[in-house]
Each structure stands twice: as C-alpha cells, then as structure tokens.
Short mmCIF file of C-alpha atoms and ligand atoms in Angstrom, two decimals:
data_model
loop_
_atom_site.label_atom_id
_atom_site.label_comp_id
_atom_site.label_asym_id
_atom_site.label_seq_id
_atom_site.Cartn_x
_atom_site.Cartn_y
_atom_site.Cartn_z
CA MET A 1 -112.19 -135.35 46.53
CA ALA A 2 -110.96 -135.70 50.08
CA GLN A 3 -112.09 -139.32 50.03
CA THR A 4 -110.18 -140.05 46.83
CA ILE A 5 -106.97 -138.64 48.27
CA THR A 6 -107.48 -140.62 51.47
CA MET A 7 -108.04 -143.82 49.46
CA GLN A 8 -104.91 -143.17 47.43
CA ARG A 9 -102.94 -142.68 50.62
CA ILE A 10 -104.26 -145.89 52.10
CA LEU A 11 -103.37 -147.83 48.95
CA LEU A 12 -99.93 -146.24 48.80
CA THR A 13 -99.32 -147.02 52.47
CA ALA A 14 -100.50 -150.62 52.00
CA PHE A 15 -98.24 -150.97 48.96
CA CYS A 16 -95.24 -149.66 50.90
CA PHE A 17 -95.84 -152.13 53.73
CA VAL A 18 -96.14 -155.06 51.29
CA SER A 19 -92.96 -153.95 49.47
CA LEU A 20 -91.05 -153.55 52.71
CA ALA A 21 -92.16 -156.95 53.95
CA ALA A 22 -91.15 -158.58 50.66
CA ALA A 23 -87.76 -156.82 50.67
CA ALA A 24 -87.12 -157.85 54.26
CA GLN A 25 -87.91 -161.47 53.43
CA SER A 26 -85.75 -161.67 50.32
CA ASP A 27 -82.72 -159.77 51.71
CA HIS A 28 -82.66 -161.48 55.07
CA SER A 29 -84.08 -164.93 54.46
CA HIS A 30 -80.96 -166.39 56.13
CA ARG A 31 -81.68 -164.44 59.31
CA MET A 32 -82.96 -166.10 62.46
CA GLU A 33 -86.53 -165.42 63.50
CA ARG A 34 -87.01 -162.20 65.45
CA SER A 35 -87.13 -163.84 68.88
CA LEU A 36 -83.68 -163.49 70.48
CA LYS A 37 -81.81 -166.74 71.09
CA PHE A 38 -79.03 -167.48 73.58
CA PRO A 39 -78.50 -171.01 74.91
CA ASP A 40 -78.62 -172.08 78.56
CA ILE A 41 -75.30 -172.82 80.28
CA PRO A 42 -74.57 -175.75 82.64
CA GLY A 43 -76.52 -175.26 85.88
CA TYR A 44 -78.40 -172.14 84.81
CA ASN A 45 -81.18 -170.84 82.57
CA THR A 46 -80.06 -167.99 80.34
CA LEU A 47 -82.77 -165.35 80.77
CA LYS A 48 -83.04 -162.42 78.34
CA CYS A 49 -83.79 -159.20 80.23
CA ASP A 50 -84.18 -155.48 79.51
CA PHE A 51 -84.27 -153.54 82.79
CA HIS A 52 -84.34 -149.98 81.41
CA GLU A 53 -87.34 -148.79 79.38
CA HIS A 54 -89.57 -145.70 79.27
CA THR A 55 -93.21 -145.01 78.39
CA VAL A 56 -95.49 -141.92 78.33
CA PHE A 57 -95.39 -142.10 82.14
CA SER A 58 -92.01 -140.33 81.89
CA ASP A 59 -90.38 -139.19 78.61
CA GLY A 60 -91.24 -142.18 76.39
CA SER A 61 -93.68 -142.10 73.47
CA VAL A 62 -95.77 -145.25 74.01
CA TRP A 63 -98.25 -146.74 76.48
CA PRO A 64 -96.83 -149.50 78.73
CA ASP A 65 -98.70 -152.30 76.89
CA ILE A 66 -96.58 -151.63 73.78
CA ARG A 67 -93.41 -152.36 75.80
CA VAL A 68 -94.90 -155.72 76.80
CA MET A 69 -95.74 -156.56 73.17
CA GLU A 70 -92.25 -155.60 71.98
CA ALA A 71 -90.72 -157.80 74.68
CA LEU A 72 -92.91 -160.74 73.65
CA MET A 73 -91.91 -160.29 70.01
CA ASP A 74 -88.23 -160.26 71.05
CA GLY A 75 -88.73 -163.39 73.17
CA LEU A 76 -87.56 -161.67 76.37
CA ASP A 77 -88.03 -163.24 79.80
CA ALA A 78 -88.18 -160.05 81.92
CA ILE A 79 -88.48 -156.28 81.53
CA SER A 80 -88.70 -153.24 83.79
CA LEU A 81 -90.39 -149.93 82.95
CA THR A 82 -88.09 -147.50 84.74
CA GLU A 83 -89.83 -144.13 84.51
CA HIS A 84 -87.85 -141.07 85.55
CA LEU A 85 -88.81 -140.08 89.09
CA GLU A 86 -87.76 -136.44 88.63
CA TYR A 87 -88.44 -135.87 84.91
CA GLN A 88 -92.10 -135.85 83.89
CA PRO A 89 -92.35 -133.91 80.62
CA HIS A 90 -95.86 -135.22 79.74
CA LYS A 91 -97.49 -134.40 83.07
CA GLN A 92 -99.66 -131.58 81.67
CA ASP A 93 -101.31 -134.10 79.33
CA ILE A 94 -100.88 -137.24 81.42
CA PRO A 95 -100.94 -136.48 85.15
CA HIS A 96 -98.99 -139.14 87.00
CA PRO A 97 -99.88 -139.05 90.70
CA ASP A 98 -99.19 -142.77 91.25
CA ARG A 99 -95.66 -143.70 90.15
CA ASN A 100 -96.51 -147.41 90.18
CA ARG A 101 -99.09 -147.12 87.32
CA SER A 102 -96.69 -147.90 84.48
CA TYR A 103 -95.69 -151.16 86.23
CA GLU A 104 -99.31 -152.08 87.00
CA ILE A 105 -100.49 -151.57 83.41
CA ALA A 106 -97.59 -153.66 82.09
CA LEU A 107 -98.31 -156.36 84.70
CA GLN A 108 -101.95 -156.54 83.57
CA GLU A 109 -100.93 -156.75 79.90
CA ALA A 110 -98.40 -159.53 80.64
CA LYS A 111 -100.64 -161.63 82.89
CA ASP A 112 -101.47 -164.25 80.24
CA HIS A 113 -97.90 -164.38 78.94
CA ASP A 114 -94.59 -165.86 80.00
CA LEU A 115 -92.99 -162.47 80.73
CA ILE A 116 -91.80 -161.23 84.13
CA ILE A 117 -92.47 -157.53 84.87
CA VAL A 118 -90.07 -156.06 87.42
CA ARG A 119 -91.01 -152.87 89.29
CA GLY A 120 -88.42 -150.12 88.81
CA SER A 121 -87.71 -146.39 88.70
CA GLU A 122 -84.95 -144.21 87.26
CA ILE A 123 -83.33 -141.93 89.86
CA THR A 124 -82.56 -138.99 87.60
CA ARG A 125 -79.84 -136.71 88.99
CA LYS A 126 -77.06 -134.46 87.73
CA MET A 127 -73.58 -136.00 87.55
CA PRO A 128 -72.54 -137.17 90.07
CA PRO A 129 -74.18 -139.59 90.51
CA GLY A 130 -76.03 -139.12 87.17
CA HIS A 131 -78.90 -141.51 86.46
CA CYS A 132 -79.37 -144.82 88.27
CA ASN A 133 -82.08 -147.47 88.01
CA ALA A 134 -83.55 -149.06 91.12
CA ILE A 135 -85.33 -152.31 90.20
CA PHE A 136 -87.11 -154.93 92.34
CA ILE A 137 -88.40 -152.07 94.53
CA GLN A 138 -91.77 -152.31 96.32
CA ASP A 139 -93.26 -148.81 95.93
CA ALA A 140 -92.08 -146.18 93.44
CA ASN A 141 -94.04 -143.42 95.24
CA LYS A 142 -91.77 -143.75 98.28
CA MET A 143 -88.78 -143.08 96.01
CA LEU A 144 -89.76 -139.42 95.54
CA ILE A 145 -86.98 -138.16 97.81
CA THR A 146 -84.89 -135.03 97.18
CA ASP A 147 -81.77 -136.08 99.10
CA SER A 148 -79.39 -137.89 96.75
CA VAL A 149 -78.16 -140.39 99.32
CA ALA A 150 -81.50 -140.99 101.05
CA VAL A 151 -83.14 -142.05 97.75
CA PHE A 152 -80.52 -144.82 97.35
CA ARG A 153 -81.07 -145.92 100.96
CA GLU A 154 -84.83 -146.07 100.32
CA ALA A 155 -84.25 -148.24 97.22
CA LYS A 156 -82.15 -150.60 99.33
CA ASN A 157 -84.70 -150.61 102.19
CA GLN A 158 -87.24 -151.79 99.65
CA GLY A 159 -84.95 -154.66 98.62
CA GLY A 160 -83.95 -152.97 95.38
CA PHE A 161 -81.07 -153.75 93.03
CA VAL A 162 -79.45 -150.49 91.89
CA PHE A 163 -77.30 -149.86 88.82
CA TRP A 164 -75.59 -146.84 87.27
CA ASN A 165 -77.12 -145.89 83.93
CA HIS A 166 -75.22 -144.71 80.84
CA PRO A 167 -72.09 -143.49 82.73
CA ASN A 168 -70.73 -142.58 79.26
CA TRP A 169 -73.71 -140.34 78.33
CA ILE A 170 -72.50 -137.38 76.23
CA ALA A 171 -74.98 -135.01 77.92
CA GLN A 172 -73.25 -135.63 81.26
CA ARG A 173 -69.80 -136.68 79.97
CA PRO A 174 -68.99 -134.66 76.83
CA ASP A 175 -65.91 -136.82 76.12
CA GLY A 176 -67.99 -140.03 76.33
CA MET A 177 -65.63 -141.39 79.02
CA ALA A 178 -67.30 -143.15 81.96
CA THR A 179 -65.52 -141.83 85.07
CA LEU A 180 -65.86 -142.95 88.66
CA THR A 181 -66.30 -140.06 91.15
CA ASP A 182 -65.98 -139.93 94.93
CA PHE A 183 -69.77 -139.99 95.14
CA HIS A 184 -69.85 -143.31 93.25
CA ARG A 185 -67.06 -144.68 95.46
CA PHE A 186 -69.17 -143.73 98.46
CA LEU A 187 -72.26 -145.45 97.03
CA ILE A 188 -70.25 -148.60 96.31
CA LYS A 189 -68.64 -148.59 99.77
CA GLU A 190 -72.07 -148.21 101.41
CA LYS A 191 -73.42 -151.09 99.24
CA LEU A 192 -75.93 -148.72 97.62
CA LEU A 193 -74.77 -149.40 94.02
CA ASP A 194 -74.77 -152.94 92.65
CA GLY A 195 -74.29 -152.69 88.90
CA ILE A 196 -73.24 -150.58 85.92
CA GLU A 197 -74.45 -150.31 82.33
CA VAL A 198 -71.64 -151.18 79.92
CA ALA A 199 -74.13 -150.96 77.03
CA ASN A 200 -77.04 -148.50 76.84
CA ALA A 201 -79.18 -147.93 73.73
CA GLU A 202 -76.71 -147.27 70.88
CA THR A 203 -73.59 -147.01 73.03
CA TYR A 204 -70.96 -149.36 74.50
CA SER A 205 -68.29 -148.30 77.02
CA ASP A 206 -64.92 -150.03 77.61
CA GLU A 207 -64.36 -147.59 80.51
CA ALA A 208 -67.65 -148.62 82.16
CA LEU A 209 -66.60 -152.27 81.76
CA GLN A 210 -63.31 -151.54 83.53
CA ILE A 211 -65.13 -149.68 86.36
CA GLY A 212 -67.49 -152.66 86.71
CA LEU A 213 -64.60 -155.15 86.89
CA ASP A 214 -62.52 -153.00 89.29
CA ASN A 215 -65.43 -152.48 91.70
CA ASN A 216 -67.07 -155.89 91.53
CA LEU A 217 -70.29 -154.51 89.98
CA THR A 218 -72.84 -156.47 87.95
CA LEU A 219 -72.43 -155.81 84.21
CA MET A 220 -75.66 -154.59 82.62
CA GLY A 221 -76.90 -153.85 79.10
CA THR A 222 -80.24 -152.17 78.37
CA SER A 223 -82.21 -150.56 75.55
CA ASP A 224 -83.24 -147.41 77.53
CA ILE A 225 -85.96 -147.33 74.86
CA HIS A 226 -88.10 -144.19 74.54
CA LYS A 227 -89.71 -144.66 71.10
CA LEU A 228 -90.09 -148.00 69.31
CA ILE A 229 -87.61 -150.90 69.57
CA ASP A 230 -88.04 -151.61 65.85
CA TRP A 231 -87.06 -148.08 64.82
CA ASP A 232 -84.18 -147.52 67.22
CA HIS A 233 -82.59 -150.95 66.79
CA ASP A 234 -83.28 -151.56 63.10
CA VAL A 235 -85.14 -154.78 63.81
CA PRO A 236 -86.49 -155.09 60.21
CA HIS A 237 -82.87 -155.37 59.03
CA GLY A 238 -81.71 -157.89 61.60
CA GLY A 239 -80.78 -155.53 64.46
CA HIS A 240 -81.73 -156.10 68.07
CA ARG A 241 -81.77 -154.18 71.35
CA PRO A 242 -79.02 -154.49 73.98
CA ILE A 243 -80.04 -156.93 76.72
CA THR A 244 -78.67 -158.40 79.93
CA LEU A 245 -78.43 -162.18 79.92
CA VAL A 246 -78.98 -163.30 83.51
CA PHE A 247 -77.90 -166.82 84.48
CA SER A 248 -80.70 -167.83 86.76
CA LYS A 249 -81.55 -170.99 88.69
CA GLN A 250 -85.26 -170.59 87.89
CA LYS A 251 -87.45 -168.40 85.72
CA THR A 252 -88.82 -166.25 88.55
CA ALA A 253 -88.33 -162.63 89.60
CA ASP A 254 -86.59 -163.72 92.83
CA ALA A 255 -84.19 -166.00 90.95
CA ILE A 256 -83.33 -163.20 88.49
CA LYS A 257 -82.60 -160.84 91.39
CA GLU A 258 -80.38 -163.49 93.00
CA GLY A 259 -78.51 -163.90 89.70
CA LEU A 260 -78.00 -160.12 89.39
CA ILE A 261 -76.78 -159.76 92.98
CA ASN A 262 -74.25 -162.53 92.36
CA ARG A 263 -73.06 -160.87 89.12
CA ARG A 264 -74.10 -163.78 86.88
CA THR A 265 -74.59 -161.76 83.68
CA VAL A 266 -73.35 -161.39 80.14
CA VAL A 267 -74.36 -158.32 78.13
CA SER A 268 -75.48 -158.70 74.52
CA TYR A 269 -74.87 -155.50 72.51
CA LYS A 270 -75.26 -155.81 68.73
CA ASP A 271 -72.93 -158.78 67.99
CA LEU A 272 -70.76 -158.19 71.05
CA LEU A 273 -70.98 -160.42 74.15
CA ILE A 274 -69.50 -158.75 77.23
CA GLY A 275 -68.89 -160.51 80.53
CA ARG A 276 -66.63 -162.12 83.10
CA ASP A 277 -64.91 -165.34 81.98
CA GLU A 278 -66.81 -167.37 84.59
CA PHE A 279 -70.08 -166.90 82.66
CA LEU A 280 -68.90 -165.67 79.28
CA LEU A 281 -66.85 -168.80 78.52
CA PRO A 282 -69.65 -171.33 79.21
CA LEU A 283 -71.99 -169.17 77.12
CA LEU A 284 -69.55 -169.12 74.19
CA GLN A 285 -69.04 -172.87 74.56
CA ALA A 286 -72.80 -173.47 74.34
CA SER A 287 -73.18 -171.01 71.46
CA VAL A 288 -71.04 -172.54 68.70
CA GLN A 289 -71.02 -176.28 68.15
CA ILE A 290 -69.74 -178.83 65.67
CA VAL A 291 -72.62 -180.30 63.64
CA SER A 292 -70.44 -182.76 61.72
CA ALA A 293 -66.78 -183.45 61.00
CA LYS A 294 -65.73 -185.84 58.24
CA TYR A 295 -63.11 -186.66 55.61
CA GLU A 296 -64.28 -187.34 52.08
CA GLY A 297 -62.70 -189.83 49.64
CA LYS A 298 -58.93 -189.89 49.94
CA SER A 299 -58.74 -186.36 51.27
CA ASN A 300 -56.96 -185.55 54.50
CA VAL A 301 -58.81 -182.22 54.61
CA LEU A 302 -61.44 -182.37 57.33
CA ALA A 303 -64.84 -180.77 56.59
CA VAL A 304 -66.10 -179.34 59.88
CA GLU A 305 -69.59 -177.86 59.92
CA LEU A 306 -70.08 -175.30 62.70
CA GLU A 307 -73.45 -173.96 63.89
CA ASN A 308 -74.09 -170.67 65.71
CA LEU A 309 -77.03 -171.09 68.08
CA THR A 310 -77.29 -167.39 69.01
CA SER A 311 -78.68 -164.10 67.68
CA ALA A 312 -75.15 -162.63 67.45
CA THR A 313 -72.83 -162.92 64.44
CA PHE A 314 -69.73 -164.80 65.61
CA THR A 315 -66.32 -163.66 64.37
CA LEU A 316 -63.63 -166.24 65.12
CA PHE A 317 -59.87 -165.82 64.69
CA ASN A 318 -58.05 -169.04 63.91
CA LYS A 319 -55.63 -170.22 66.61
CA THR A 320 -55.88 -173.93 65.81
CA GLY A 321 -52.40 -174.43 64.46
CA TYR A 322 -54.00 -175.74 61.25
CA THR A 323 -54.65 -173.67 58.16
CA PHE A 324 -57.92 -173.82 56.28
CA HIS A 325 -58.46 -174.87 52.65
CA ASP A 326 -61.36 -172.44 52.08
CA HIS A 327 -60.97 -169.60 54.60
CA GLY A 328 -58.31 -167.18 55.79
CA ASP A 329 -57.77 -166.93 59.53
CA VAL A 330 -61.06 -165.10 60.20
CA VAL A 331 -64.31 -167.06 60.15
CA THR A 332 -67.76 -165.46 60.58
CA ILE A 333 -70.96 -167.35 61.33
CA ALA A 334 -74.30 -165.58 60.92
CA PRO A 335 -76.94 -165.66 63.69
CA GLY A 336 -78.51 -169.11 63.62
CA GLY A 337 -76.27 -169.95 60.65
CA LYS A 338 -73.89 -172.76 59.71
CA THR A 339 -70.43 -172.57 58.15
CA THR A 340 -68.25 -175.40 56.86
CA LEU A 341 -64.51 -175.12 57.45
CA MET A 342 -62.07 -177.21 55.42
CA VAL A 343 -59.33 -177.94 57.95
CA LYS A 344 -55.96 -179.20 56.67
CA THR A 345 -55.19 -181.70 59.43
CA ILE A 346 -52.32 -183.29 57.38
CA SER A 347 -53.08 -186.76 58.74
CA ARG A 348 -56.50 -188.20 59.60
CA LEU A 349 -57.80 -187.50 63.11
CA GLU A 350 -60.37 -189.38 65.21
CA SER A 351 -61.45 -186.26 67.05
CA VAL A 352 -60.90 -182.60 66.39
CA ALA A 353 -60.38 -179.59 68.68
CA LEU A 354 -60.43 -176.17 67.04
CA LYS A 355 -59.13 -173.19 69.00
CA PHE A 356 -60.38 -169.71 68.18
CA GLN A 357 -60.16 -166.25 69.66
CA VAL A 358 -63.72 -164.94 69.82
CA MET A 359 -63.45 -161.41 68.43
CA ASN A 360 -67.13 -160.61 69.14
CA ALA A 361 -66.67 -161.31 72.87
CA VAL A 362 -64.89 -159.17 75.48
CA ASN A 363 -63.93 -160.14 79.03
CA ALA A 364 -62.06 -156.85 79.67
CA PRO A 365 -61.27 -153.81 77.53
CA HIS A 366 -59.22 -154.88 74.46
CA SER A 367 -59.36 -158.52 75.56
CA HIS A 368 -61.10 -161.22 73.53
CA PRO A 369 -61.26 -164.71 75.07
CA ASP A 370 -60.23 -167.99 73.42
CA MET A 371 -62.51 -170.99 73.06
CA VAL A 372 -62.00 -174.58 71.96
CA ILE A 373 -64.72 -176.27 69.92
CA SER A 374 -64.29 -180.01 69.86
CA GLY A 375 -66.03 -183.08 68.49
CA LYS A 376 -65.59 -186.59 67.12
CA VAL A 377 -64.74 -187.20 63.48
CA GLY A 378 -67.46 -189.27 61.81
CA GLN A 379 -67.74 -191.18 58.53
ZN1 ZN B 1 -81.12 -141.88 82.07
ZN1 ZN B 2 -83.61 -143.97 80.98
#
C-alpha cells in the first residue's frame, strides 16, 4: 500500500515536472537562454558578478556547491559566498569553527570551471553601520572582531574591498529610505567603505544610488541569495538575479578588484541598468544595434531592424524627430530579441541616426540617459 502511494507520488511529480517544462518552453520560446548576456565595452571585458550570497555556513539553505552550480547556469564570471560573521543560526547542526570553509568548498567545486570564487564575509551589525560585505579578504577567521571600527580596519589590512549592504533594508530602515549616518561618513572619510548596494535581492534604492554618487562609492547589485536563485528570482519565467557588471581589463580576481576600486560598474536589476554615464553609455551603445535599414519599393519609410544583445528588456522613448509608421513613441525590445521600426524619414537617407531616451537605464535618480543608434542604409 505504502509502495503504491509512493509510486503514484513519483508519477505525479514526474508529470508535473514534464508539464512545467513544456509550459515554460511554449510560453517563453522567444526568451534568451538562461545564461545572462551583456556585451563587452571598448577597452574592457564586461564581467557578470554576484558578490553577496549565503549558504548553510550562515543563514542560507544550501551547501556551497549549489551556489557554484547556480552561477554556472547563469553564466556568471565571479561570485562570493559572504557568510554572516556574527549570525550563525545553524551552528548547533553545522558547527563552523573555520570561517573560510564555505569559500574553500566553493573553490573546490569551481576548480574545473571558468568561475572565479572571491573570499568574503558579511560584517553583520546593527544600524549604523548595518551590514557590510568585505570581499577579496585573506582570512575570514581574523574578521571575528567585536569592535565596529576595528573589523573594517582588519578588512582593509587584508586588502579587502568593502561595501554597504541593503542600506534600504526594512528591518533596519522601516521607511525603506537609505540614509547616510555620521558613522558611514566616518568610514568613507577613513577609506574603510568603498561601495554601496543600490540593488539587493528584490529591492532597488534611488536613495542608495544618490548616496553612492555623492560619496564617490562603487555602485553594487547583488542577489543576497539565501534559498534558491530559481525560486527567488523566478528564473523559469524569464527572471534573473541582480548582478554587478564589472568592466575589467582581464578575467582575473585581481582585475575585477581593480575594476571595483575604480568604480567601473553597472548594476543589472530586473530590466534596469544602473550606473555612471562613463560606463553606462558605452554599455547601452553596445547593447542595442541596427541589424538592417532599408527602403522598400517606392516607399520613403525606412525599415530599421534593431537587435537587443542583452538579458534586459529595453524600453526606448522616441526622441528622433521622426515619427514611426508602426509604433507610438515607446518601443520595447525583448531580451535577445529583434524589433523592426518603420521610420518616416520623409526623404531617402544614406545613413540613419535614431535618438532614444533609455527608460530602463538610470544614471541618477529620476534620470534616464539618451542614446543614439546609427547605421548605414542598405539596399
Ligand atoms: Zn545583510
Ligand atoms: Zn546577506
């Protein structure tokens, strides 16, 4: 009897998986493959990084090897398992005397793969300063320091890069407003704080972006994943985790750290791309390109096919000065998708330059940059 029920359950479970897989394929056949895509920019590799993740070695639910496998499925270049130093809720079941174990297990799992594992820890304090990640450190055990300033100095002595986590976290900021305190000003003045999360898990913060811009901090976006990436970021339906795109001279840990120190990042959060113009604009330029532009028959309406080379849906607001024959003034292009615009150029052109405001990009709170997409008109 027990066996029959078990068999029925297995069959039912198998059926559900097959149905889900079939539904995912039919509903989202236009979707890009799972691996996240963002093009390189002139002079730099665009590396996809998630520097804030948890496992059972702090308050996460999975073993470190699962984080490596998720990162490989998402096509990431680098991750860091940043276990809480001060919060160890599983320690009765999983004693954790060596705070470097999570990193070492991930490193072993990743050794045959093209994935960089960065050693890190989450300094977990009340606000202020709240939680901060120290990555590129040498020994997490030496970070077990009670004094709130001394722990930052130790991170820096180890060559660490330190960023402020979820400054908008409801548990520490009930109004959701990231707010700079005197303690943070002190850390910044002493060069003990290098970056700030503008996107964490399921949240984005305009206020954190403004703090980052005002204080010359590196803009960061992370998953802060505790359970499974697929569940929390709706991967089966086309979602993806927040990541930091680091513009790096090489694909090495040292080159990534150099890129972070020099603030060469853009944050990808859902469809939003968040960054300083210096790196955001070249990324946008590389992301949407003209595939073809041509007039047909006697028509003076130019058919321009645009392609989106990224994993973000692009939403473009028309500032060309032309009107379109088949669209209003808002044009969306799906991740990895193509869209043809019928542009009423009045007379025939030899080359075309289309100006758009990129509504899915922000270079400051409430500010969406413009871009010009240009190309030759063919036959
Ligand atoms: Zn935290
Ligand atoms: Zn965390």
